[in-house]
Short mmCIF file of C-alpha atoms and ligand atoms in Angstrom, two decimals:
data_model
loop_
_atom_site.label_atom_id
_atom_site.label_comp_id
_atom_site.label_asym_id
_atom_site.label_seq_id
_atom_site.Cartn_x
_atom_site.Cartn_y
_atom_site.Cartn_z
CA UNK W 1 -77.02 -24.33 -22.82
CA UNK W 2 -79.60 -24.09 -25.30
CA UNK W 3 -83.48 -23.86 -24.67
CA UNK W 4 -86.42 -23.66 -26.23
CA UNK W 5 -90.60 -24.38 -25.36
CA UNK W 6 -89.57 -27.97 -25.53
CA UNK W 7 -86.15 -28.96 -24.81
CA UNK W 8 -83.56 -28.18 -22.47
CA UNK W 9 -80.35 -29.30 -23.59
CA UNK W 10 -77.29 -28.78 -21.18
CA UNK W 11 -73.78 -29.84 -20.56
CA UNK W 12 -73.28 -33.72 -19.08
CA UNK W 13 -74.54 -33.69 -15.38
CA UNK W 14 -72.00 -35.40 -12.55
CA UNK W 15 -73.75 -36.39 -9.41
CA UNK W 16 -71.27 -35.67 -6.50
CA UNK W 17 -73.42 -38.23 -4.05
CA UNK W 18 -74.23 -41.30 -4.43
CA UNK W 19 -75.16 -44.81 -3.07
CA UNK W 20 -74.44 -47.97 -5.39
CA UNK W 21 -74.50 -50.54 -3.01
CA UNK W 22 -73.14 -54.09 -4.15
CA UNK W 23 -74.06 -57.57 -5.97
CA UNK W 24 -77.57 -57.81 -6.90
CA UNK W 25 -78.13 -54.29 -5.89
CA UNK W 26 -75.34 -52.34 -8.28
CA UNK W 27 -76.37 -54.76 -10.53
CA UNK W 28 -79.94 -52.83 -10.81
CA UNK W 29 -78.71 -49.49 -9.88
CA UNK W 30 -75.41 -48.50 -11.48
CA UNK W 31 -76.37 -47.86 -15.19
CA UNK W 32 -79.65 -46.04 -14.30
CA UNK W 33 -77.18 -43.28 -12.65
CA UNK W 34 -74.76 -44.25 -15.55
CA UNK W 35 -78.04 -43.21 -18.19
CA UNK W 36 -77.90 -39.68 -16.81
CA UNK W 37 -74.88 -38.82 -15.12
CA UNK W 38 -71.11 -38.90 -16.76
CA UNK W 39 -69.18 -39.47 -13.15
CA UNK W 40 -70.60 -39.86 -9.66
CA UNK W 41 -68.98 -39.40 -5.73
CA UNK W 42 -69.77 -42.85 -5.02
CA UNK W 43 -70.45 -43.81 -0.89
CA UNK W 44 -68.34 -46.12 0.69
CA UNK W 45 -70.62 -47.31 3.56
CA UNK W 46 -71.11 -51.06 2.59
CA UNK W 47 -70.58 -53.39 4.50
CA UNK W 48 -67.62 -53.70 5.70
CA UNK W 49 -67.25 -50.12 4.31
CA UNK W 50 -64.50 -49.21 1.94
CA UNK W 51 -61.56 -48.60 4.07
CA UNK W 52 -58.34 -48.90 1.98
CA UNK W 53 -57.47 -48.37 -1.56
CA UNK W 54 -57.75 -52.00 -2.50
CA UNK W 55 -61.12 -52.35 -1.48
CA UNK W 56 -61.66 -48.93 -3.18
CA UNK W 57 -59.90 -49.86 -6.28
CA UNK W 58 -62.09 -53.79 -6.02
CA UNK W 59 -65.47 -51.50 -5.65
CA UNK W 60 -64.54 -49.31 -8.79
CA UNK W 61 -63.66 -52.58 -10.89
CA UNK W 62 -67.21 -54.07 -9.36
CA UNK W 63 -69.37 -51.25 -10.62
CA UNK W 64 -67.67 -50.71 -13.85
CA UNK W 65 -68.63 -54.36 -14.39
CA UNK W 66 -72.08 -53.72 -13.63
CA UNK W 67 -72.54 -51.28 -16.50
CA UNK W 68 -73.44 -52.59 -19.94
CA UNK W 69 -70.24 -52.85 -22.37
CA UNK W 70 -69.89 -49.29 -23.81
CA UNK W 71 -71.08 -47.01 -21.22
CA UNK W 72 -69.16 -44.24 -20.96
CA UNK W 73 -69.07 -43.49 -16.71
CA UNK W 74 -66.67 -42.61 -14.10
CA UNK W 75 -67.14 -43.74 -10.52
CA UNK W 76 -65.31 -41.02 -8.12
CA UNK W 77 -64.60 -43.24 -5.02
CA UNK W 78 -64.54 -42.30 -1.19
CA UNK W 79 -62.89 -43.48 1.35
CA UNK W 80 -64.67 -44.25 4.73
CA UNK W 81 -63.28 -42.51 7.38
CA UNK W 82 -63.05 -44.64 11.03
CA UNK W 83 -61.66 -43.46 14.51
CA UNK W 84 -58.31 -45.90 13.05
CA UNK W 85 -58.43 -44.74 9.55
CA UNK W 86 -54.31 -44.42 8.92
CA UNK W 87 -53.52 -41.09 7.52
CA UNK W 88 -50.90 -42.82 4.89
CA UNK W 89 -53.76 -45.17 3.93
CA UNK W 90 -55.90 -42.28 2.57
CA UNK W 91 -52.99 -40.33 1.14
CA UNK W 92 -51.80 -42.90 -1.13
CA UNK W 93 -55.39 -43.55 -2.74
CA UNK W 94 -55.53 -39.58 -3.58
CA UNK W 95 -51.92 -39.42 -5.42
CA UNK W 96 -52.54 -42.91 -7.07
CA UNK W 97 -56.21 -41.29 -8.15
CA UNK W 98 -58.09 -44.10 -6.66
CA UNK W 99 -59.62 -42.03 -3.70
CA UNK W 100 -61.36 -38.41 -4.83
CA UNK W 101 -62.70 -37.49 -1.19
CA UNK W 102 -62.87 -38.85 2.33
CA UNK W 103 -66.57 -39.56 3.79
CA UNK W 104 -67.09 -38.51 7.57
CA UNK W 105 -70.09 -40.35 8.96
CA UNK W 106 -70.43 -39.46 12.41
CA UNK W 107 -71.20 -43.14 13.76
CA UNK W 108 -74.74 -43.96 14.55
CA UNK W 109 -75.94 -41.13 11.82
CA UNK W 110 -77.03 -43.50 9.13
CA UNK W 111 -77.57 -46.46 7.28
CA UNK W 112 -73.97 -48.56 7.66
CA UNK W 113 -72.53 -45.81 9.56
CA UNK W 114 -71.38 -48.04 12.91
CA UNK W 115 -68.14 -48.15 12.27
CA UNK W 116 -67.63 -44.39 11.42
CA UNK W 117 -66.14 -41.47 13.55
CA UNK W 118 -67.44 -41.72 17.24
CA UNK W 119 -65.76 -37.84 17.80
CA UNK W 120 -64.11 -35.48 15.55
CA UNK W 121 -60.72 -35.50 17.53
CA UNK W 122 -59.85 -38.38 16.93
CA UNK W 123 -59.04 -38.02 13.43
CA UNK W 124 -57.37 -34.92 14.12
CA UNK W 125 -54.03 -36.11 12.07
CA UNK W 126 -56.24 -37.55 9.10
CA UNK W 127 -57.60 -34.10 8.37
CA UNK W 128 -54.41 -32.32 8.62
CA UNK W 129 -52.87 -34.58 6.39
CA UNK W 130 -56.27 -34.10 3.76
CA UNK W 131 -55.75 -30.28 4.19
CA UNK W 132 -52.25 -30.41 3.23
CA UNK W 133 -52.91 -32.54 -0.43
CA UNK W 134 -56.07 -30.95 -0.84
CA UNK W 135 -58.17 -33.72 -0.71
CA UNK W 136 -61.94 -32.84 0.12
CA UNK W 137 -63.75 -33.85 3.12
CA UNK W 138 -67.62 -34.51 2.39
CA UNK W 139 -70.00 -34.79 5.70
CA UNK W 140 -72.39 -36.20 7.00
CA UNK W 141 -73.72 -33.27 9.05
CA UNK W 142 -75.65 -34.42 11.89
CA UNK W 143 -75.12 -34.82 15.73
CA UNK W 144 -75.96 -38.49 16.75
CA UNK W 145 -76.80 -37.49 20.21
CA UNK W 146 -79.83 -39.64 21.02
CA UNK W 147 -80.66 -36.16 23.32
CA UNK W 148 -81.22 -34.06 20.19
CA UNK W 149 -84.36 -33.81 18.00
CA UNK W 150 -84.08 -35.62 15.17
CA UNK W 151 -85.35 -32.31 13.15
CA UNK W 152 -82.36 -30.41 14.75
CA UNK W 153 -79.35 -32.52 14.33
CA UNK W 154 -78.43 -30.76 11.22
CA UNK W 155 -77.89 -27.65 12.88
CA UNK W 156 -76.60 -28.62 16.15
CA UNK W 157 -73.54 -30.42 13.97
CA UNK W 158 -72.89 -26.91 12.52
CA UNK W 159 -72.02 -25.51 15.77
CA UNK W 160 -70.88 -28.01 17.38
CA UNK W 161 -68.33 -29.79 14.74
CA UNK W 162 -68.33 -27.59 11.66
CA UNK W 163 -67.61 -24.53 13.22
CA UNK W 164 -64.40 -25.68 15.14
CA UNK W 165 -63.39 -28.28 12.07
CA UNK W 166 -63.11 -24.89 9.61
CA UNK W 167 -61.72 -22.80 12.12
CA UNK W 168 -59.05 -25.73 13.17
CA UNK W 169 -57.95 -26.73 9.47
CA UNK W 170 -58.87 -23.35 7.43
CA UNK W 171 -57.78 -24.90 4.64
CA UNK W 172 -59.53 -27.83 4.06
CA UNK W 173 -61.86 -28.34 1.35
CA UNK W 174 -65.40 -29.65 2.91
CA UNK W 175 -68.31 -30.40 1.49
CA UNK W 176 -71.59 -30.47 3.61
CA UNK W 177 -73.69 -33.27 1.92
CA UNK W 178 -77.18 -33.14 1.51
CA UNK W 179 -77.91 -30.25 3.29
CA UNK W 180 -81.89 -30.01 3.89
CA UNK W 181 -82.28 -26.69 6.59
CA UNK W 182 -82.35 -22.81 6.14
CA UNK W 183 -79.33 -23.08 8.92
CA UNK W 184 -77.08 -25.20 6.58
CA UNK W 185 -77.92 -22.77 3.57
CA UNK W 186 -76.78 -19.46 5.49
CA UNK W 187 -73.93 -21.27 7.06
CA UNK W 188 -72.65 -22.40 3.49
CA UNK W 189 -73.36 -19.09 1.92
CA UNK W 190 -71.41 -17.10 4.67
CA UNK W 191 -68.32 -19.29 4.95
CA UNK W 192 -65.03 -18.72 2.87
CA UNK W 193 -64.63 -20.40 -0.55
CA UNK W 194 -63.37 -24.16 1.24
CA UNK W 195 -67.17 -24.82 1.94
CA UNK W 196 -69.78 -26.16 -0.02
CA UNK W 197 -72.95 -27.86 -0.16
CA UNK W 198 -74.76 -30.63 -2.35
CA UNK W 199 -78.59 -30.45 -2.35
CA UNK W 200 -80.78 -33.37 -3.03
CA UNK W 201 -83.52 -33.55 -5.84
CA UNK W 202 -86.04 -35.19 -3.03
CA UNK W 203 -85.02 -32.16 -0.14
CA UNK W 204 -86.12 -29.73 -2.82
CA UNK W 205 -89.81 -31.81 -2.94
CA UNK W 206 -91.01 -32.34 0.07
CA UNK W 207 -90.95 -31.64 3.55
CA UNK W 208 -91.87 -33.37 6.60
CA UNK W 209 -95.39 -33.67 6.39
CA UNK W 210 -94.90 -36.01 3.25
CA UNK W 211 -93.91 -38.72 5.82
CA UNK W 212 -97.32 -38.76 7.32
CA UNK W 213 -99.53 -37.99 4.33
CA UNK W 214 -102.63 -39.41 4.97
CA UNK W 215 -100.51 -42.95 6.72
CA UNK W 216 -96.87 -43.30 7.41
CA UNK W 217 -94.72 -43.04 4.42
CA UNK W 218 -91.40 -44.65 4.47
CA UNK W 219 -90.45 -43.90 1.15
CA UNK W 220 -90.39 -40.51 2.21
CA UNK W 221 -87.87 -41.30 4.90
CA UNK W 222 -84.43 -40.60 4.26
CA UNK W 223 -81.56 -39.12 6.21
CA UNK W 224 -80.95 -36.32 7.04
CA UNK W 225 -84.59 -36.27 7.53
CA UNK W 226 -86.82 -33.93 5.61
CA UNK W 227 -87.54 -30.81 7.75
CA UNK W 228 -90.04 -28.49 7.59
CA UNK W 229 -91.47 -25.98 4.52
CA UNK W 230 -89.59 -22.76 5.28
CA UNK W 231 -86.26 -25.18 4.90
CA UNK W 232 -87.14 -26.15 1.50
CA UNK W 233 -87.79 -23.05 0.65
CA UNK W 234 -84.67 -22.02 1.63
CA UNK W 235 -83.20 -25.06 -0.51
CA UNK W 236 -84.90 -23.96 -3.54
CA UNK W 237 -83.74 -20.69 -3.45
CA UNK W 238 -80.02 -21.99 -2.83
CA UNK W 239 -80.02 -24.21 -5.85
CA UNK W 240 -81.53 -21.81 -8.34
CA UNK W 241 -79.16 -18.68 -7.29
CA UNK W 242 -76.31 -19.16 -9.27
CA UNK W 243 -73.95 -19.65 -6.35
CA UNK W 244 -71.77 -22.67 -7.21
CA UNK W 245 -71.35 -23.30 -3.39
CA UNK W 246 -74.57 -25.32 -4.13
CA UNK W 247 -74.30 -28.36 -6.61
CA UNK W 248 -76.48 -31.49 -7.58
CA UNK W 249 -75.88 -34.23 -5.45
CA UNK W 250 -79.16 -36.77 -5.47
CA UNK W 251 -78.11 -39.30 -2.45
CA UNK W 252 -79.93 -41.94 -4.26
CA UNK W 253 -79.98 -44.47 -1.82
CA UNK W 254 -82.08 -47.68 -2.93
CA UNK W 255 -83.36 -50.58 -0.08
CA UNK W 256 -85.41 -53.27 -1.19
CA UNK W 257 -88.73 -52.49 -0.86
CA UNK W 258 -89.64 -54.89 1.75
CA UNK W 259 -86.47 -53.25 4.09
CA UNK W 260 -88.45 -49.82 3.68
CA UNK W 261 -92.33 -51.12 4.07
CA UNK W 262 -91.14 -53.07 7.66
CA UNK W 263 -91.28 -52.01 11.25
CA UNK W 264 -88.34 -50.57 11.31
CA UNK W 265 -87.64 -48.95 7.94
CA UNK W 266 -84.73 -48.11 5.83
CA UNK W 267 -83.77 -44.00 5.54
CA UNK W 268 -82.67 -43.73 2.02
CA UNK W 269 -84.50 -42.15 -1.64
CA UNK W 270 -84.03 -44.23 -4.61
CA UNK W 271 -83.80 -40.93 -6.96
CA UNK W 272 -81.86 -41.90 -9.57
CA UNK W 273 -84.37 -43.08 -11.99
CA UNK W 274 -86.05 -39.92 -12.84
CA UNK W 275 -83.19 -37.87 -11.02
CA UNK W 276 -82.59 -35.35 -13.57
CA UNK W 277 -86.54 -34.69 -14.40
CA UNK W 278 -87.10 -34.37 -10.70
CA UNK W 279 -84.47 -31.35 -10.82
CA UNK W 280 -85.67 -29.65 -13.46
CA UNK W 281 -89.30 -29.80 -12.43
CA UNK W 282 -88.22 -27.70 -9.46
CA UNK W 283 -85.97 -25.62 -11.41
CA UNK W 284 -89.26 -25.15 -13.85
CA UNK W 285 -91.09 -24.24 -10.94
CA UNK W 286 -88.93 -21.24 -9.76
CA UNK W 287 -89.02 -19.73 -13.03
CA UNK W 288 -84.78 -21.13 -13.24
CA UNK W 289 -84.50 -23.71 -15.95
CA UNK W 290 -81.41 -21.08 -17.45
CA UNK W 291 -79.71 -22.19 -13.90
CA UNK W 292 -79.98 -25.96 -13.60
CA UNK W 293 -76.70 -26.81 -16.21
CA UNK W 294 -74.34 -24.69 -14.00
CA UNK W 295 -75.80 -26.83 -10.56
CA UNK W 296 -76.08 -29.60 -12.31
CA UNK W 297 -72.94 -29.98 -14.49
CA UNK W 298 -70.55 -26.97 -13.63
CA UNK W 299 -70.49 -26.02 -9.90
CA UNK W 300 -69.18 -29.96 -8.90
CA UNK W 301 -66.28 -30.00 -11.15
CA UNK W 302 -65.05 -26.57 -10.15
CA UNK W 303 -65.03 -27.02 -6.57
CA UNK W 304 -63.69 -30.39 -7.24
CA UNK W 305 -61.08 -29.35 -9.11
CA UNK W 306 -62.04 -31.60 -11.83
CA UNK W 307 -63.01 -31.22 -15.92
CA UNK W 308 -66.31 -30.42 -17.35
CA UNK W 309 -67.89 -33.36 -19.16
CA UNK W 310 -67.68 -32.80 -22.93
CA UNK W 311 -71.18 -34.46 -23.97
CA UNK W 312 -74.55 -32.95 -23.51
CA UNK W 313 -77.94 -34.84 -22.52
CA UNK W 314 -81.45 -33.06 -23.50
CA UNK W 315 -84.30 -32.78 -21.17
CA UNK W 316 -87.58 -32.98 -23.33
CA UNK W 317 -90.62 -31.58 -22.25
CA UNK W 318 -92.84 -34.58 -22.26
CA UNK W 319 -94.88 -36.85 -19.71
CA UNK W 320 -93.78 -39.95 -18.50
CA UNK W 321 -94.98 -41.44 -15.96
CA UNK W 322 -92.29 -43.20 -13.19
CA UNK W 323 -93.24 -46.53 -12.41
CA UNK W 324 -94.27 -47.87 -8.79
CA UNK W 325 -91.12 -50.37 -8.87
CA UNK W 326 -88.16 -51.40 -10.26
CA UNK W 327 -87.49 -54.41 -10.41
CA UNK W 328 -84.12 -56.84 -11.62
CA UNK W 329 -84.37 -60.34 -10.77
CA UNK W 330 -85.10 -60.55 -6.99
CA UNK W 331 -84.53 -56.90 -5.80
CA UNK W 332 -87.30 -54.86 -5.73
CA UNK W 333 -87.13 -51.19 -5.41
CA UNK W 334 -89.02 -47.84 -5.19
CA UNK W 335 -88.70 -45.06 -6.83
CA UNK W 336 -89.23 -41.81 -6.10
CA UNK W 337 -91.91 -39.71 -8.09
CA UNK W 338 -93.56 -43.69 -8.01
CA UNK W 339 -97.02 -43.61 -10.17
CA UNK W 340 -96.22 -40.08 -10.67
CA UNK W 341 -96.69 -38.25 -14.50
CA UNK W 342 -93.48 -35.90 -14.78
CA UNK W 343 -93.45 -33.54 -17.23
CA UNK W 344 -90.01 -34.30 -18.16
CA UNK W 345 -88.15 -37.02 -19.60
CA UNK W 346 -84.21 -37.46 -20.33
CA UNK W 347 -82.82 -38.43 -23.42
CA UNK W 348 -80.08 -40.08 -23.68
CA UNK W 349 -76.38 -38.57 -22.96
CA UNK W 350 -74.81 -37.66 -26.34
CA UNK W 351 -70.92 -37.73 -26.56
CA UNK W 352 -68.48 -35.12 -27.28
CA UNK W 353 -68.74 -35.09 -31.00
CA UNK W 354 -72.23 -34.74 -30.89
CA UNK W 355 -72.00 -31.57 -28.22
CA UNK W 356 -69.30 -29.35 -30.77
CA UNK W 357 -71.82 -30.14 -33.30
CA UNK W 358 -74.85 -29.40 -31.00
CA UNK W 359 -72.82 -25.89 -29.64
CA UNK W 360 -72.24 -24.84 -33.60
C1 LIG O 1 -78.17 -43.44 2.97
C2 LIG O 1 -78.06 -44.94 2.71
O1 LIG O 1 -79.09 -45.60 2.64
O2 LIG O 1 -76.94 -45.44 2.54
N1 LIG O 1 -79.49 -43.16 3.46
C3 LIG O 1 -80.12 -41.97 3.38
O3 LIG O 1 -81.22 -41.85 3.94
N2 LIG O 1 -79.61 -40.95 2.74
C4 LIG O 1 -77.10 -43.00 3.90
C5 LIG O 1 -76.94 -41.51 4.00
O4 LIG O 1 -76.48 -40.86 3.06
O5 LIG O 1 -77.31 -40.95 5.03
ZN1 LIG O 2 -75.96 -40.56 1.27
#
């Protein structure tokens, strides 16, 4: 990494969580990751979700399509697990290197989550068989009990199914995904080397009061819902210690705008436009810009096992200001940061000739 008043200028960023959607959607959202990040986990909850390698393999072919013809990006794809998800299914996409991870959506949790895991149990024989290849499990951690607070979900899922799950398959390599409460953060921190924990660039913002800021906001809703200040706190503190149980992981997740401004609106951040800046204007803020490369581009690979990205992208310290949509043909999203002046911009991602001559 190399710094100065102006630039920050760090290793290729990965973003181990992401949505991408399909058709008109990935059309509009895949190179804006693509602009800033070198490889992404990418979700499989579309509908139907992404169930077997062929659809996973179709998906990957679909989104590399959607990028314009040189971009150099990887999509990591998941697999979607279901109550009848067949163990052989998900161990052939891992040795054939179509399928990086498995997602567990507990069902009801989420957007296009009806068709995931109604109880832990059942895939009993799936995990095993994940634990013995070493391919990771990522979560989504929250209880779906209609009983439960919606601000306490998050930690009633790590007693209730994290707990047991590391205790019954010790070996397993889990990721808790988008973890937004002091609970998660300690939980992480004090469990052996198998867990870890991706933290968003919009949990790191706000809290739960910026869903009611002076009117209902619902492109401040996302899920797991934002909690209160003392848990971003907490978050903060997590992603700029230098403990690489704690990587980037944005959970861009864009809905037309109409499908967030409605009665019954869409949980999901679009984040990926100004996902970078919004990082490093919280790492700013804590006095940690010397931390965000090794969140950003170095804790996600070594947990996952994988390389680190050759190329470099530069941060430059200079106002821009994000605008209120984005817009291709008939979709229609918002950003986060809208109307907002950062003080950062990204430039664009440099290759790896450019970085050994950069590093000399
Ligand atoms: C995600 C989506 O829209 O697909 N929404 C969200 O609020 N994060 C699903 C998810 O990751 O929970
Ligand atoms: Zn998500």
């Amino acid at each position: 990494m190399t710094a100065n008043p102006a630039n920050l200028t760090i290793r290729e960023p990965d973003d181990w969580h992401l949505h991408l959607r399909d058709d008109a959607m990935l059309a509009l959202a895949a190179d804006i990751t693509a602009r800033q990040f070198a490889r992404a986990i990418v979700m499989p909850n579309l509908v139907p979700p992404v169930t077997t390698v062929d659809a996973a393999e179709a998906y990957r072919d679909r989104i590399l399509a959607a990028l314009p013809p040189g971009r150099r990006f990887t999509p990591l794809m998941t697999a979607y697990l279901t109550d009848e998800i067949d163990p052989d299914e998900i161990a052939t996409g891992f040795t054939k290197g179509v399928f990086t991870a498995c997602k567990l959506y507990p069902a009801g949790a989420t957007t296009n989550s009806s068709a995931g895991v109604t109880d832990v149990r059942k895939i009993g024989p799936v995990l095993e068989r994940m634990q013995t290849i070493g391919m990771p499990l990522l979560l989504h951690g929250e209880v779906t009990s209609s009983d439960i607070d919606i601000f306490d979900r998050e930690a009633a899922f790590l007693e209730t199914v994290l707990a047991p799950m590391l205790s019954d398959f010790p070996a397993l390599k889990v990721v808790l995904e988008h973890i937004t409460t002091t609970d998660s953060v300690q939980f992480v921190q004090d469990a052996g080397p198998t867990l870890a924990a991706t933290i968003t660039a919009h949990h790191l913002r706000i809290d739960r009061n910026a869903l009611f800021e002076g009117g209902l906001r619902p492109h401040a809703y996302c899920l797991p819902v934002a909690k209160r200040r003392h848990h971003r706190t907490a978050l903060r503190q997590a992603a700029v210690s230098g403990n690489p149980k704690f990587f980037l992981g944005t959970d861009s997740a864009p809905h037309q705008k109409q499908d967030k401004e409605s009665a019954c609106g869409c949980a999901g951040i679009f984040s990926a436009p100004v996902a970078l800046e919004s990082y490093a204007l919280t790492f700013d803020e804590e006095g940690a810009l010397d931390k965000l490369e090794a969140f950003a581009s170095e804790f996600g690979p070594r947990f996952y096992e994988l390389p680190f990205n050759e190329g470099t992208i530069t941060l430059h310290r200079e106002t821009q200001t994000v605008p209120e949509t984005v817009t291709q043909g008939d979709v229609s999203v918002v950003p986060f940061h809208a109307g907002e002046t950062l003080a950062w911009r990204a430039g664009e991602r440099t290759d790896d000739v450019q970085m050994s001559q950069a590093r000399a």
